[in-house]
Short mmCIF file of C-alpha atoms in Angstrom, two decimals:
data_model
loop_
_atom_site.label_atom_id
_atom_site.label_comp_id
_atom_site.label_asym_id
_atom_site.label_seq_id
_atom_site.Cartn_x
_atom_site.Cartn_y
_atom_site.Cartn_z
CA UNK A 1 2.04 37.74 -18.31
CA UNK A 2 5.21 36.02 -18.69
CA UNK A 3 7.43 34.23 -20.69
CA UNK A 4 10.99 32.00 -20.22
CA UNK A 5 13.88 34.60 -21.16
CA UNK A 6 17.63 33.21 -21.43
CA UNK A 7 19.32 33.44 -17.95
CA UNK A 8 21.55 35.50 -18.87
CA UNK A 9 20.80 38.60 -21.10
CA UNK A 10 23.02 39.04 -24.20
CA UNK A 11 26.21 41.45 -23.74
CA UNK A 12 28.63 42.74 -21.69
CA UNK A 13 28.04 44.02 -17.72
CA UNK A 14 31.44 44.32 -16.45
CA UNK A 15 32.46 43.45 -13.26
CA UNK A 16 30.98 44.62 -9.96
CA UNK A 17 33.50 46.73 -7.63
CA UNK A 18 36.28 45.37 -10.27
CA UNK A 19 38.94 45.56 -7.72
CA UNK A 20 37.85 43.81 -5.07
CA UNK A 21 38.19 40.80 -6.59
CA UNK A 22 42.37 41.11 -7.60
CA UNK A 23 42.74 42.01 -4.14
CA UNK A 24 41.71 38.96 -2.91
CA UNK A 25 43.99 37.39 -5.70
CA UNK A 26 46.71 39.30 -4.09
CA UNK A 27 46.33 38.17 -0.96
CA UNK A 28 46.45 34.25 -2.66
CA UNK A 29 49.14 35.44 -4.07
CA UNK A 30 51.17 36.52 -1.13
CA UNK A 31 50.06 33.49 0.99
CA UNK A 32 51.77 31.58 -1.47
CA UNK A 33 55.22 33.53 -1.70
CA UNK A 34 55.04 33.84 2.49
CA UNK A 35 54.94 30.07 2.47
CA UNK A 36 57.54 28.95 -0.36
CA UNK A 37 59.74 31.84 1.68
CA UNK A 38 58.80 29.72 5.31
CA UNK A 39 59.82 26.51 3.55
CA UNK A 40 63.13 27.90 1.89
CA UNK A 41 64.67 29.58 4.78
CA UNK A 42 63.17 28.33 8.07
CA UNK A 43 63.41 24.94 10.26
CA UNK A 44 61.94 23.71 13.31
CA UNK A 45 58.52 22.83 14.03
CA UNK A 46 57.15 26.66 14.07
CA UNK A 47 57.68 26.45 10.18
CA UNK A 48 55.09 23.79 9.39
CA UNK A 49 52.49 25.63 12.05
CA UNK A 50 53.62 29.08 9.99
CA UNK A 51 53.19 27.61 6.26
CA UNK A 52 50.33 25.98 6.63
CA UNK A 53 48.86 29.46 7.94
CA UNK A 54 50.32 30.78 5.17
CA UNK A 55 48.51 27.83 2.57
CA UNK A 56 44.86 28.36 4.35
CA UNK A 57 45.78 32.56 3.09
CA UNK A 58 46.80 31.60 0.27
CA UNK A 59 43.36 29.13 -0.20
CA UNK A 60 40.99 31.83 1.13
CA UNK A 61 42.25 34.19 -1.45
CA UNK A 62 41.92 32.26 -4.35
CA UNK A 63 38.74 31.32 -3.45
CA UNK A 64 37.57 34.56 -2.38
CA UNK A 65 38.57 36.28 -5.75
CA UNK A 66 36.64 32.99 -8.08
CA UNK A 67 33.45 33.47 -5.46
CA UNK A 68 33.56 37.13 -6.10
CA UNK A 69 34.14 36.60 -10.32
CA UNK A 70 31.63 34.60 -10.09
CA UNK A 71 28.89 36.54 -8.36
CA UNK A 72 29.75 39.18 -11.04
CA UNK A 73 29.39 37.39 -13.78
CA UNK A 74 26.85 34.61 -13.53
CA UNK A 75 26.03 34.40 -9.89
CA UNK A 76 23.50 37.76 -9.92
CA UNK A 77 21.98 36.45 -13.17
CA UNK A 78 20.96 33.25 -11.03
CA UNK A 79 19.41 35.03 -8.25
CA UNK A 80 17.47 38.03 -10.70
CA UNK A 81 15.99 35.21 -12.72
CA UNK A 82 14.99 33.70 -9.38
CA UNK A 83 13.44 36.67 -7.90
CA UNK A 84 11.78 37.91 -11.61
CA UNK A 85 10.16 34.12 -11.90
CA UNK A 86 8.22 34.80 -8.25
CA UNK A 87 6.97 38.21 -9.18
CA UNK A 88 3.59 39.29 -10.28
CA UNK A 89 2.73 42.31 -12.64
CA UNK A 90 -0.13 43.87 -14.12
CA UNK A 91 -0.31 44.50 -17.89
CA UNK A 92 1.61 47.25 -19.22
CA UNK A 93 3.59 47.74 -15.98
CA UNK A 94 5.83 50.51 -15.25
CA UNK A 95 8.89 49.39 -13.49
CA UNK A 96 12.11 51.57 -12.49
CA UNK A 97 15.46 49.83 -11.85
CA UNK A 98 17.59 52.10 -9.54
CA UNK A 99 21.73 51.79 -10.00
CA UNK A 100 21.26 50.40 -13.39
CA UNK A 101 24.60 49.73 -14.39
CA UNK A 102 25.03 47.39 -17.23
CA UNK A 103 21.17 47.40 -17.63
CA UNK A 104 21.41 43.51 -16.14
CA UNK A 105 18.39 43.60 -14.60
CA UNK A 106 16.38 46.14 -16.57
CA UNK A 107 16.95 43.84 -19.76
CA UNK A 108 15.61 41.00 -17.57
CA UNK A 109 12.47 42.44 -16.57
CA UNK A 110 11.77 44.19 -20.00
CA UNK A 111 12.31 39.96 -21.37
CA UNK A 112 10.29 38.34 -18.64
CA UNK A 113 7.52 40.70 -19.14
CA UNK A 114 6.75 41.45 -22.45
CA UNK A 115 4.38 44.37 -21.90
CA UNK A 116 6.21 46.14 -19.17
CA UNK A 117 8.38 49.11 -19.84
CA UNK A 118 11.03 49.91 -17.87
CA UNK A 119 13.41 52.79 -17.10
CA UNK A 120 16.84 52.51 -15.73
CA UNK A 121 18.64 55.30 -13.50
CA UNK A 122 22.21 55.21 -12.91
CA UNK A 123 25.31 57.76 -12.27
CA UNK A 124 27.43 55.85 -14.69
CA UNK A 125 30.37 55.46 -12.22
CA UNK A 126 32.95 52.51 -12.92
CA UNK A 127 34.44 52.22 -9.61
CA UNK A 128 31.17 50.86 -8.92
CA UNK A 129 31.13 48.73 -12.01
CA UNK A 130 34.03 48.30 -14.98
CA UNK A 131 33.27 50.42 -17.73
CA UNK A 132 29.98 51.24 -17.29
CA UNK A 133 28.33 53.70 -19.12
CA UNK A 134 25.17 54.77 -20.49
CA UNK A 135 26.62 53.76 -23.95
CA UNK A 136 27.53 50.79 -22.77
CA UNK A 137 23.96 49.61 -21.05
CA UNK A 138 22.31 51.19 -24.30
CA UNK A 139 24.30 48.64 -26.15
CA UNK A 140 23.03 45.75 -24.41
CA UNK A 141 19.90 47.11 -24.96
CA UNK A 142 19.87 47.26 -28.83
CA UNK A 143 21.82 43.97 -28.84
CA UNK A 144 18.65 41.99 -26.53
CA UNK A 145 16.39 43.94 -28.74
CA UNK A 146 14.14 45.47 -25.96
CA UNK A 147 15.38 49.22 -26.74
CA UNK A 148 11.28 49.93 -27.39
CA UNK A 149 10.77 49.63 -24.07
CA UNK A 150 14.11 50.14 -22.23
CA UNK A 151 14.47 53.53 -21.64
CA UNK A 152 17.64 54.82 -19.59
CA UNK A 153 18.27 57.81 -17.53
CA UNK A 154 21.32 59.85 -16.09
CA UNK A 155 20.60 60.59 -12.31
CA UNK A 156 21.30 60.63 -8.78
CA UNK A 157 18.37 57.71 -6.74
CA UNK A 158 18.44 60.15 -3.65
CA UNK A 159 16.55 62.70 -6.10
CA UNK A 160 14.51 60.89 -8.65
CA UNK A 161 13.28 62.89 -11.57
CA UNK A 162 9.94 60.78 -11.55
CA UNK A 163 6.54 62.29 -10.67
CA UNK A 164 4.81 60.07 -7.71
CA UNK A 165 3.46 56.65 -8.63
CA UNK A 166 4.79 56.50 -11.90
CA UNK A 167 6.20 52.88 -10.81
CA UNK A 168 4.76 49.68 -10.29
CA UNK A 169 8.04 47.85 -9.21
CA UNK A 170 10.68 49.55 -8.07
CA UNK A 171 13.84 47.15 -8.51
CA UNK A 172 17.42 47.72 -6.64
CA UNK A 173 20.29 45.47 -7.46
CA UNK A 174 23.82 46.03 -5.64
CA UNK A 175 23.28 49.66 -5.95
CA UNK A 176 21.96 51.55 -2.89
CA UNK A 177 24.76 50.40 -0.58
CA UNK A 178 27.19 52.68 -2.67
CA UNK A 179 25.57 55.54 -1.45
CA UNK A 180 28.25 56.05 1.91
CA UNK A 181 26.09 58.03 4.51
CA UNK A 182 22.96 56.24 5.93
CA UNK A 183 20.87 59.26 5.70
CA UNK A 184 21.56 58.92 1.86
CA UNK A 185 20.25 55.29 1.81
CA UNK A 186 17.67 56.28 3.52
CA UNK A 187 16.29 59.19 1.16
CA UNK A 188 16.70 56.45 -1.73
CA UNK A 189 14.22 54.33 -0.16
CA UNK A 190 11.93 57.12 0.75
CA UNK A 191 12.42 58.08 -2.78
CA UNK A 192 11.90 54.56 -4.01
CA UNK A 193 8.45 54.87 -2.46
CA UNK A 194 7.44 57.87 -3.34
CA UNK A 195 7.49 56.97 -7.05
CA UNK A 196 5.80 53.75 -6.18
CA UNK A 197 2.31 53.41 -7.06
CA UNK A 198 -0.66 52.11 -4.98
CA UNK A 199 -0.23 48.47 -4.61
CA UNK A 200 3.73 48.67 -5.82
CA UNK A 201 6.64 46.42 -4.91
CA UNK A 202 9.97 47.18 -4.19
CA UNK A 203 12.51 44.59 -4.74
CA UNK A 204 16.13 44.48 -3.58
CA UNK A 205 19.15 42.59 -3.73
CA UNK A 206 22.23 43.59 -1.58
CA UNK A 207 25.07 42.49 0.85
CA UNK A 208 25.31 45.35 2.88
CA UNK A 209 23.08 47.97 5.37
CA UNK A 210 20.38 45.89 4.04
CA UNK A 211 18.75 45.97 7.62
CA UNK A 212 18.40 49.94 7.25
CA UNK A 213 16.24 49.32 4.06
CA UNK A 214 13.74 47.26 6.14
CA UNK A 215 13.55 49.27 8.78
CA UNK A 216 12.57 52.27 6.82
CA UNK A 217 9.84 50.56 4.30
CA UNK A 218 8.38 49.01 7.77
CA UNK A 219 8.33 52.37 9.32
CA UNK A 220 6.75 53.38 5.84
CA UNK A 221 3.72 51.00 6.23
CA UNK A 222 5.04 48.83 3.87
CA UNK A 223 4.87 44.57 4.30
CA UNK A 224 8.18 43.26 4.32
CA UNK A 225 9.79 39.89 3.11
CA UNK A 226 13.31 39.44 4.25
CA UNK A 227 15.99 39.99 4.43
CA UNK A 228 16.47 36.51 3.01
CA UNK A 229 20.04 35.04 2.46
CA UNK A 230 20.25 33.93 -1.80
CA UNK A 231 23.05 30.80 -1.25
CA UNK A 232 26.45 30.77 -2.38
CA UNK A 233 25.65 32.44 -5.55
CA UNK A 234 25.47 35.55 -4.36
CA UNK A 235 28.53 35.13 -2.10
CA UNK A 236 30.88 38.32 -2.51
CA UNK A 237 34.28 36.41 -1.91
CA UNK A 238 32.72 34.46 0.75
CA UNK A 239 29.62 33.73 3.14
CA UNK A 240 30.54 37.14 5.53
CA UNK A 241 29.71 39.00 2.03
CA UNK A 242 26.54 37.64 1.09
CA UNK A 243 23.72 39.04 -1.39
CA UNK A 244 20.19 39.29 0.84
CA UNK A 245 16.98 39.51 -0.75
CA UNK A 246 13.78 41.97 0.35
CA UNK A 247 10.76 42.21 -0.77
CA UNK A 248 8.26 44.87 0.05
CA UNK A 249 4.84 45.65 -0.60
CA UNK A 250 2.96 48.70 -0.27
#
């Protein structure tokens, strides 16, 4: 059962890894000050080879920091409501989101499926996101008015406090590629499965180690979709960061 829900939810989600993206401003900005300084104070022919370097930095920064804005901010929206649209669930489905953040994507599933419930994990920390907080993602919550069947948890995805196969889908977005060591990603997937029901899904989204995630749900038994490339809206300051998509059934 489905319905057509806005593409993006109602609220505020912050921005993902919220410094990345002035970095990348900074480096626009210093491409521009290297060149104006090549133009002011050099001559010869090795100044037009040197600003123009100094213009394509300049470029790539700028354009790196409005991909990666816009990823954030609408981008991920795009490519949830893309994945959600393709996805089948029984009534009354149970559905965890791991790395909830915001509650982007918990929101999404809870308005695309009326009957689902869905619980969001998260450890709340902004570096990974700009102010996030459980406050915060309850607020989006109250304010799409899905808080009956929204439910959101504080906790770590390597050590889920869920009993096994309380899940039906098991969604991921941007989340288990914080987790540094690849034994850690690792024990989130097996995790991920082991509150999976019979007959679950597991759906990611990610830009990085997304190759490790395969490998373990196909050395778990499970049938594997992906990684697929999502297109320039999922592009992380440019095509070298890209968001993948897998899909996995049990």
């Amino acid at each position: 059962m489905s319905n057509s829900p806005p593409l993006r939810p109602r609220g505020k989600y912050g921005i993902d890894a919220p410094w990345v993206p002035w970095l990348w401003l900074g480096i626009g900005a210093v491409g521009v000050a290297l060149a104006v300084f090549c133009q002011t104070w050099g001559t010869g022919w090795w100044v037009v080879v040197t600003t123009w370097y100094f213009v394509v930095l300049a470029v790539l920064g700028f354009i790196g920091a409005a991909l990666f804005w816009h990823a954030s901010l609408r981008g991920k929206f795009v490519i949830w409501n893309r994945m959600l649209r393709r996805t089948v669930l029984p009534d009354r489905a149970r559905v965890l989101d791991l790395g909830c953040g915001h509650a982007a994507v918990a929101i999404m599933v809870a308005q695309r499926f009326p009957t689902a419930t869905v619980t969001g994990i998260d450890l709340w920390r902004s570096i990974d996101q700009s102010g996030n907080s459980i406050e915060a993602a309850r607020r989006n919550v109250e304010l799409n008015r899905v808080g009956d069947r929204v439910k959101l948890d504080t906790g770590d995805m390597t050590k889920l406090p869920y009993t096994d196969g309380s899940f039906d889908l098991v969604t991921a977005s941007l989340s288990i590629h914080n987790i540094p060591t690849p034994e850690g990603r690792r024990e989130a997937i097996r995790e991920a499965v082991r509150v999976l029901a019979p007959r679950g899904r597991i759906l990611v989204a990610d830009i990085q180690r997304i190759r490790e995630y395969e490998a373990e749900l196909r050395a778990l038994g499970f049938s594997v979709t992906g990684p697929s490339r999502l297109g320039w809206r999922g592009w992380w300051s440019g095509p070298w960061m890209s968001t993948s998509e897998l899909d996995a059934v049990r």
